[in-house]
mmCIF file of N, CA, C and O in Angstrom:
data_model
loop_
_atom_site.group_PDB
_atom_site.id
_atom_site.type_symbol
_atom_site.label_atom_id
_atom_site.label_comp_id
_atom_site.label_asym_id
_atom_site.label_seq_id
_atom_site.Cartn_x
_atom_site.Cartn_y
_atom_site.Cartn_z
ATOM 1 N N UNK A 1 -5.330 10.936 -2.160
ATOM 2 C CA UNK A 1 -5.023 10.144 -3.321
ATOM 3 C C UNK A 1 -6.157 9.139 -3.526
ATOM 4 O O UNK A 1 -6.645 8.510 -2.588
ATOM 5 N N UNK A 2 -6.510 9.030 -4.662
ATOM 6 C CA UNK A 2 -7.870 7.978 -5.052
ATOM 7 C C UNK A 2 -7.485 6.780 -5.488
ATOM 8 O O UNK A 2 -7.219 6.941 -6.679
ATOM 9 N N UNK A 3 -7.329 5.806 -5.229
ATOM 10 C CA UNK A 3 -7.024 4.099 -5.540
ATOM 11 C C UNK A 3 -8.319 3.837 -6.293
ATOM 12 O O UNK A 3 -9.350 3.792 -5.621
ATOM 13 N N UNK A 4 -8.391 3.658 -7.628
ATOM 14 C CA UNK A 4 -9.082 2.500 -8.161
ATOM 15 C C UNK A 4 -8.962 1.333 -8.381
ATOM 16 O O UNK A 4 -9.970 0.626 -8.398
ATOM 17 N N UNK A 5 -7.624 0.765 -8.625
ATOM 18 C CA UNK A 5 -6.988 -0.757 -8.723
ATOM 19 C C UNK A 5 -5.840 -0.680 -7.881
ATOM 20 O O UNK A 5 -5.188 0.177 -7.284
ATOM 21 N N UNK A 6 -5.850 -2.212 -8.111
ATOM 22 C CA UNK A 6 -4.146 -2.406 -7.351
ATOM 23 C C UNK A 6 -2.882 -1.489 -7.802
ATOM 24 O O UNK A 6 -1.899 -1.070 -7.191
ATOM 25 N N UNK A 7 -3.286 -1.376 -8.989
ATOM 26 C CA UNK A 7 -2.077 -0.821 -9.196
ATOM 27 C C UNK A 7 -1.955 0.446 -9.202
ATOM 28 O O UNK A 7 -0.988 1.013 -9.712
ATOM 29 N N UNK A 8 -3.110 1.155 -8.527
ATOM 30 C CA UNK A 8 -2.884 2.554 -7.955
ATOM 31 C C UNK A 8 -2.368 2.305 -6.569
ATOM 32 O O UNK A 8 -1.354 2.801 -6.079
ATOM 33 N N UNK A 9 -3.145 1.527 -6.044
ATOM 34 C CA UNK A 9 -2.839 1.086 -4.651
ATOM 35 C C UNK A 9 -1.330 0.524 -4.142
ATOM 36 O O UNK A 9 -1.000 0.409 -2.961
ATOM 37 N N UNK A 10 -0.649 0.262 -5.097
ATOM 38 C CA UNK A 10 0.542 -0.405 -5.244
ATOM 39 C C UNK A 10 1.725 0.929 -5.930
ATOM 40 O O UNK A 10 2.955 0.916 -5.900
ATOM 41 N N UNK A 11 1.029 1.716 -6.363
ATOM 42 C CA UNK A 11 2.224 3.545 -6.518
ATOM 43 C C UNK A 11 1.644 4.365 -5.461
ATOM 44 O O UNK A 11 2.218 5.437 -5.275
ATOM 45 N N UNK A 12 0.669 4.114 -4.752
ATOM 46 C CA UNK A 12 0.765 4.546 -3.237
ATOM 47 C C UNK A 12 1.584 4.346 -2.640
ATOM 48 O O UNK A 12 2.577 5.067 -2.554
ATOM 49 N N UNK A 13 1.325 2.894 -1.824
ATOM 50 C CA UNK A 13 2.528 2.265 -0.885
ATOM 51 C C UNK A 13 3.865 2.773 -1.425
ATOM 52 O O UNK A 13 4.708 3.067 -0.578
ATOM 53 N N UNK A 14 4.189 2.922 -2.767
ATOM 54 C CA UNK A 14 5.865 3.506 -3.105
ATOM 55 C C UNK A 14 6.069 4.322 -2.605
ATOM 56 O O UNK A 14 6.832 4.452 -1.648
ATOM 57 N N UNK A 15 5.233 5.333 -3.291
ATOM 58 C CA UNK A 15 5.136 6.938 -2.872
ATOM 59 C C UNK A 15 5.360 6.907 -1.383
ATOM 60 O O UNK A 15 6.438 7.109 -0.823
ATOM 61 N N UNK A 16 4.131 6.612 -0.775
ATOM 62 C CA UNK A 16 3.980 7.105 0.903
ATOM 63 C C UNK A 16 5.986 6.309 1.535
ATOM 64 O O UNK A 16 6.891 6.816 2.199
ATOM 65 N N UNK A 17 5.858 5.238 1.005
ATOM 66 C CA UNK A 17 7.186 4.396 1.817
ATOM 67 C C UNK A 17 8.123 5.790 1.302
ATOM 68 O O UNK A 17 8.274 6.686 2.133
ATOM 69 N N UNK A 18 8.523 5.892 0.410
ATOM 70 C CA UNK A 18 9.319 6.574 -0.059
ATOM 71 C C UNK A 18 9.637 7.674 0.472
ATOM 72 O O UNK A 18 10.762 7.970 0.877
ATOM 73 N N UNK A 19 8.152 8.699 0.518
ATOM 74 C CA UNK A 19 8.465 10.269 1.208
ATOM 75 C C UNK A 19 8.764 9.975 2.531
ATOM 76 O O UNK A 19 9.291 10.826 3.247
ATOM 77 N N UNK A 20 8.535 9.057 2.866
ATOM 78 C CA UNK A 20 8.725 8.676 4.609
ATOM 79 C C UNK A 20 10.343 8.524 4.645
ATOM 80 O O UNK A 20 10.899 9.049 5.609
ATOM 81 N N UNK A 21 11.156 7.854 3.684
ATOM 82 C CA UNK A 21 12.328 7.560 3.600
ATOM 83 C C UNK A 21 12.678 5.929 4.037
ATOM 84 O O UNK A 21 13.767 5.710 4.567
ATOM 85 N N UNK A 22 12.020 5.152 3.872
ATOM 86 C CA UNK A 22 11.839 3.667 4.018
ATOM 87 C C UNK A 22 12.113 2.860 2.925
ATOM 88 O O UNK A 22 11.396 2.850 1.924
ATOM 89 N N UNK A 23 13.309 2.048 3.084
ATOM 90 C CA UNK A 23 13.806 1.096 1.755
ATOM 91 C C UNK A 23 13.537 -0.123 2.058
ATOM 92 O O UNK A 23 13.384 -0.827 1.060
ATOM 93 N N UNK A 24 13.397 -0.749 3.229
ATOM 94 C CA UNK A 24 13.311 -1.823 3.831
ATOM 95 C C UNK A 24 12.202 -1.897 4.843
ATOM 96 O O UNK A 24 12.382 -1.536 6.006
ATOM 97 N N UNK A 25 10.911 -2.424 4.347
ATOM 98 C CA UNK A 25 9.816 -2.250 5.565
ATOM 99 C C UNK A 25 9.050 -3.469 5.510
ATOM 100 O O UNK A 25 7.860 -3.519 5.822
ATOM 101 N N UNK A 26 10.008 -4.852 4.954
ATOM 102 C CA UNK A 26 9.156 -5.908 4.924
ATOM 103 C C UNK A 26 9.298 -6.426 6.034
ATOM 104 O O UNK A 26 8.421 -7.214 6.392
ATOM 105 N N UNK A 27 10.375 -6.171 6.883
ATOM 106 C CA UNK A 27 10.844 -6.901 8.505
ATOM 107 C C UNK A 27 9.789 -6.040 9.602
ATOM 108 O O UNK A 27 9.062 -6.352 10.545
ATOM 109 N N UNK A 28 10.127 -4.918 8.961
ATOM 110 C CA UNK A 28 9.462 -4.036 10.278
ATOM 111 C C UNK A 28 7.742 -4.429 10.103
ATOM 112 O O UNK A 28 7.038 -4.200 11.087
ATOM 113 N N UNK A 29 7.270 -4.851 9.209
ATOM 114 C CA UNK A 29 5.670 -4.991 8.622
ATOM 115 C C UNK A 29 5.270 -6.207 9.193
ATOM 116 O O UNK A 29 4.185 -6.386 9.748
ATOM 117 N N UNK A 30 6.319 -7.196 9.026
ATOM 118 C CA UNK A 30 6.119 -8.490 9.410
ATOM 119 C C UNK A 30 5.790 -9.304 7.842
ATOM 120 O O UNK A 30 5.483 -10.495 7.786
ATOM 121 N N UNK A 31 5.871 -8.755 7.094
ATOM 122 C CA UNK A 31 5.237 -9.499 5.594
ATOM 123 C C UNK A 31 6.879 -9.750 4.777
ATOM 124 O O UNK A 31 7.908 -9.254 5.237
ATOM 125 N N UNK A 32 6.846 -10.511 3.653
ATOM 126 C CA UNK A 32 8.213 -11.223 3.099
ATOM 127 C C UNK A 32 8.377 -9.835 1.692
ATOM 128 O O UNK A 32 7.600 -9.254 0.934
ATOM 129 N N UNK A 33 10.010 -9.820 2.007
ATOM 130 C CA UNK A 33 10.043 -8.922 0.528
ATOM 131 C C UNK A 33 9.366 -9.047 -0.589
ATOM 132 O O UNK A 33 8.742 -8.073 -1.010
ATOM 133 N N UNK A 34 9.356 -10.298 -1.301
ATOM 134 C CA UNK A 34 8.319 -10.446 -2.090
ATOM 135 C C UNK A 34 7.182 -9.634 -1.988
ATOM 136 O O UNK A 34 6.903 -8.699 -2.738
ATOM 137 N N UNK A 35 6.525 -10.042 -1.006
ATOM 138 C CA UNK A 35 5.040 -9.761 -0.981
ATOM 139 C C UNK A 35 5.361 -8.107 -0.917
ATOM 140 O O UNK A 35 4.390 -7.886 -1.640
ATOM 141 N N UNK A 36 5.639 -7.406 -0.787
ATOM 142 C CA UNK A 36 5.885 -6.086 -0.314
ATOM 143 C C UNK A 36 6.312 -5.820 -2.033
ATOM 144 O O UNK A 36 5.695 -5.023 -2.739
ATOM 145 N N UNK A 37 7.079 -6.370 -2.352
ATOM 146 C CA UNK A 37 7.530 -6.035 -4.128
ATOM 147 C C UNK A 37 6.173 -5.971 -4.875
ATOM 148 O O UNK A 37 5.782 -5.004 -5.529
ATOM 149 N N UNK A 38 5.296 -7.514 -4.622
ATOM 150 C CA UNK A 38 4.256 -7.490 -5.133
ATOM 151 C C UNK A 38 2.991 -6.862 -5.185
ATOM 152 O O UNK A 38 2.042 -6.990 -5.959
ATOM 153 N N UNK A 39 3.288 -5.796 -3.683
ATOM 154 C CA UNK A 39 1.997 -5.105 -3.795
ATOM 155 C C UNK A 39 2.251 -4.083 -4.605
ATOM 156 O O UNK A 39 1.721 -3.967 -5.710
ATOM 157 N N UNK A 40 3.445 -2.906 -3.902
ATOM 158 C CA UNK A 40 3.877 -1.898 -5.071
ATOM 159 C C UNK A 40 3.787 -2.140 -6.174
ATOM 160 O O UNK A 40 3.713 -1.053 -6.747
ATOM 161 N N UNK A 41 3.737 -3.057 -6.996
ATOM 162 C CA UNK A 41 3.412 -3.650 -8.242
ATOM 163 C C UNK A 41 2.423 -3.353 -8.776
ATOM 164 O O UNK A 41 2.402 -3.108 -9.982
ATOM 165 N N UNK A 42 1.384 -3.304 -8.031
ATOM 166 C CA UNK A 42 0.254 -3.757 -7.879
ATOM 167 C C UNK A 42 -0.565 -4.977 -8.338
ATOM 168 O O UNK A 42 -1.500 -4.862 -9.131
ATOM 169 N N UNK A 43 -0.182 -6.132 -7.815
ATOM 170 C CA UNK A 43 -0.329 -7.615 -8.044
ATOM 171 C C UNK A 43 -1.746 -7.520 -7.333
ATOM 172 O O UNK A 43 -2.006 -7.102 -6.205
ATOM 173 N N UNK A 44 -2.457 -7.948 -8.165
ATOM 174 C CA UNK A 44 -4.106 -8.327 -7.429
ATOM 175 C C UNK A 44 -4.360 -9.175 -6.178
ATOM 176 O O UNK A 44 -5.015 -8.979 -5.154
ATOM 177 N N UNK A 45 -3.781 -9.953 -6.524
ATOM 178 C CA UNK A 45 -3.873 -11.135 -5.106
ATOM 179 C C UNK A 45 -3.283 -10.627 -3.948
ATOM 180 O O UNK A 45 -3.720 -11.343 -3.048
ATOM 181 N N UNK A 46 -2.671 -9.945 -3.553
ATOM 182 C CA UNK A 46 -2.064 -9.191 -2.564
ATOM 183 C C UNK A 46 -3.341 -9.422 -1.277
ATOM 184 O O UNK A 46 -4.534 -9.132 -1.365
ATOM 185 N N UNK A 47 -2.759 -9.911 -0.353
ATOM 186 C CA UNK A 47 -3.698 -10.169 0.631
ATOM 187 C C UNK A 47 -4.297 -8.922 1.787
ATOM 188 O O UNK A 47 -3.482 -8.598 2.652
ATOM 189 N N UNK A 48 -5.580 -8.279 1.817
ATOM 190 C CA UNK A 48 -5.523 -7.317 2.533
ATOM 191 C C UNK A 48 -5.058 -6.812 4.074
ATOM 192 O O UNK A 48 -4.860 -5.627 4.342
ATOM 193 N N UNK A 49 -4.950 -7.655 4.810
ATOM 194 C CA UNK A 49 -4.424 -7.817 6.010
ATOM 195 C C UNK A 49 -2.892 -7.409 6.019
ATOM 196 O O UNK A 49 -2.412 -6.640 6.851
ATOM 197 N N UNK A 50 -2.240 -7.964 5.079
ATOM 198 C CA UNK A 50 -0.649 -8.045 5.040
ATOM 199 C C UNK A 50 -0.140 -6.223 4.184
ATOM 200 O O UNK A 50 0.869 -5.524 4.289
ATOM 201 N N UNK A 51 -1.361 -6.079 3.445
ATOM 202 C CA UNK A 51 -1.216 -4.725 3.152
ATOM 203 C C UNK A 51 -1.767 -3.659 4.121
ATOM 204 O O UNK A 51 -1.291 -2.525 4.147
ATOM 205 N N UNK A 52 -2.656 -4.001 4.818
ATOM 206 C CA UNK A 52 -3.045 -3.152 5.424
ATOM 207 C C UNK A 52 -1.238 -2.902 6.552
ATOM 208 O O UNK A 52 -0.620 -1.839 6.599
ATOM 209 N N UNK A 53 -0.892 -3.996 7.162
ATOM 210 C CA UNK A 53 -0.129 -3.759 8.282
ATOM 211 C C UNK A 53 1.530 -2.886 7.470
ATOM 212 O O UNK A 53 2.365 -2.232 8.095
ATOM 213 N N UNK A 54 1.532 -3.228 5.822
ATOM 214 C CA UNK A 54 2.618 -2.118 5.401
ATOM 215 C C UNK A 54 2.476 -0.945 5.543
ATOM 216 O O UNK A 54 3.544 -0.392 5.805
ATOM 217 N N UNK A 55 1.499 -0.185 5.483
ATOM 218 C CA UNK A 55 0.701 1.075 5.469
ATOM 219 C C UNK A 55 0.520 0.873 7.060
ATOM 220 O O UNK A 55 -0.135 1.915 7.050
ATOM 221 N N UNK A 56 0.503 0.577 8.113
ATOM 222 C CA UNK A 56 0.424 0.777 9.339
ATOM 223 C C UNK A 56 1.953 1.043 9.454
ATOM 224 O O UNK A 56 2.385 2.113 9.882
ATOM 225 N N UNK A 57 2.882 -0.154 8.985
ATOM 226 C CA UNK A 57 4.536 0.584 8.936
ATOM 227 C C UNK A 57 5.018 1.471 8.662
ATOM 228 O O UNK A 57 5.917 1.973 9.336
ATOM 229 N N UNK A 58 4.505 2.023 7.416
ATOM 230 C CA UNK A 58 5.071 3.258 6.893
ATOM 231 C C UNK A 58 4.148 4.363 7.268
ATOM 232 O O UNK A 58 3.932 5.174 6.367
ATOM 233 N N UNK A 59 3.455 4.600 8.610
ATOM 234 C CA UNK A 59 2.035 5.681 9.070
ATOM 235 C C UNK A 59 1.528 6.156 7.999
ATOM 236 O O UNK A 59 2.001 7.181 7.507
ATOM 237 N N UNK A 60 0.223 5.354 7.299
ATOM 238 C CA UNK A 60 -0.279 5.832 6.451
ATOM 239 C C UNK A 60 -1.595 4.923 6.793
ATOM 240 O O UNK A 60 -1.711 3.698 6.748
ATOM 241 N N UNK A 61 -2.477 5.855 7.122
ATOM 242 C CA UNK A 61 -4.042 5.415 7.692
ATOM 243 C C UNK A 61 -4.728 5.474 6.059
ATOM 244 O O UNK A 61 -4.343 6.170 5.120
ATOM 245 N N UNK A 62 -5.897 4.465 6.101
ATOM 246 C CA UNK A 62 -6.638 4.209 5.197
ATOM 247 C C UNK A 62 -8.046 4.396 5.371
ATOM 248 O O UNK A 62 -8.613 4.156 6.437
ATOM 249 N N UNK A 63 -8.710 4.883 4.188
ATOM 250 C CA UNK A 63 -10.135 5.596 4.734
ATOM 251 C C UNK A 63 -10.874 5.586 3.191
ATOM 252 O O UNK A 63 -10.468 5.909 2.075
ATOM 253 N N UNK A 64 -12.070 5.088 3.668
ATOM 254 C CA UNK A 64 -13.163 4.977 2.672
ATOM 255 C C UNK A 64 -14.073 5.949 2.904
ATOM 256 O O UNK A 64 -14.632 6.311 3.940
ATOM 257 N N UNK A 65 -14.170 6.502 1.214
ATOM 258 C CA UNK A 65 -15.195 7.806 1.374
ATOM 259 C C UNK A 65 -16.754 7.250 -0.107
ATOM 260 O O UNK A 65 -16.605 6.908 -1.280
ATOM 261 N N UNK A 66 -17.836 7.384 0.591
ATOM 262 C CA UNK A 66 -18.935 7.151 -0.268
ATOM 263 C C UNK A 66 -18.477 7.704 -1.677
ATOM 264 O O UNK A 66 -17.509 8.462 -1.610
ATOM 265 N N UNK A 67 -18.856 7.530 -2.615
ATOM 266 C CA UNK A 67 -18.510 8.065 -3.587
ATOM 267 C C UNK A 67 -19.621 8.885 -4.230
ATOM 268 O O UNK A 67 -20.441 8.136 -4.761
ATOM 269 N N UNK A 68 -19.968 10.383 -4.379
ATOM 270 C CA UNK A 68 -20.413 11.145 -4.676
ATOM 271 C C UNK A 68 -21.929 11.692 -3.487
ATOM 272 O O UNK A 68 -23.160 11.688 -3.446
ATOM 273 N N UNK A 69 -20.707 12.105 -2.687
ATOM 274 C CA UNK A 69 -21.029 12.846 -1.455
ATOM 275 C C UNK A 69 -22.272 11.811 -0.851
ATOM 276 O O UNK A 69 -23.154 12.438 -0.264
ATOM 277 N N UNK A 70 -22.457 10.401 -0.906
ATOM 278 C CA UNK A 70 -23.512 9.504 -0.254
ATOM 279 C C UNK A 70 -23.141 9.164 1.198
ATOM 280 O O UNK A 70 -21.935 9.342 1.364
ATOM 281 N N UNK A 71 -23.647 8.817 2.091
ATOM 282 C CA UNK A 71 -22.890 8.575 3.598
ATOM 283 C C UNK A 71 -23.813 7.650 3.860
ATOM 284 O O UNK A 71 -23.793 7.044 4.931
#
């Protein structure tokens, strides 16, 4: 899946939480419902650390690829 903005990045986290079967992953993440509402949102300010560790909750590794085959 390709993220250009938050708010791709934010129907990720749905998606992935979702197929996983996860309704509640702001306790297990350590981050506040809010903030977890606000990323799926895709709210810009969303802090990367606190997103990164939702996506560590719901096993979903993150990976940067050069963009047009550059390394």
């Amino acid at each position: 899946m390709k993220i250009y903005d938050a708010a791709d990045f934010g129907r990720a986290v749905r998606s992935f939480r979702k197929a996983k079967g996860y309704t509640q992953i702001a306790d297990l993440s350590g981050c506040s419902l809010m903030f977890v509402s606000n990323l799926e949102r895709g709210k810009e300010t969303a802090e990367l650390g606190k997103a990164l560790a939702v996506l560590a909750t719901i096993g979903v590794d993150v990976r940067a690829d050069a963009r047009g085959g550059a390394k």
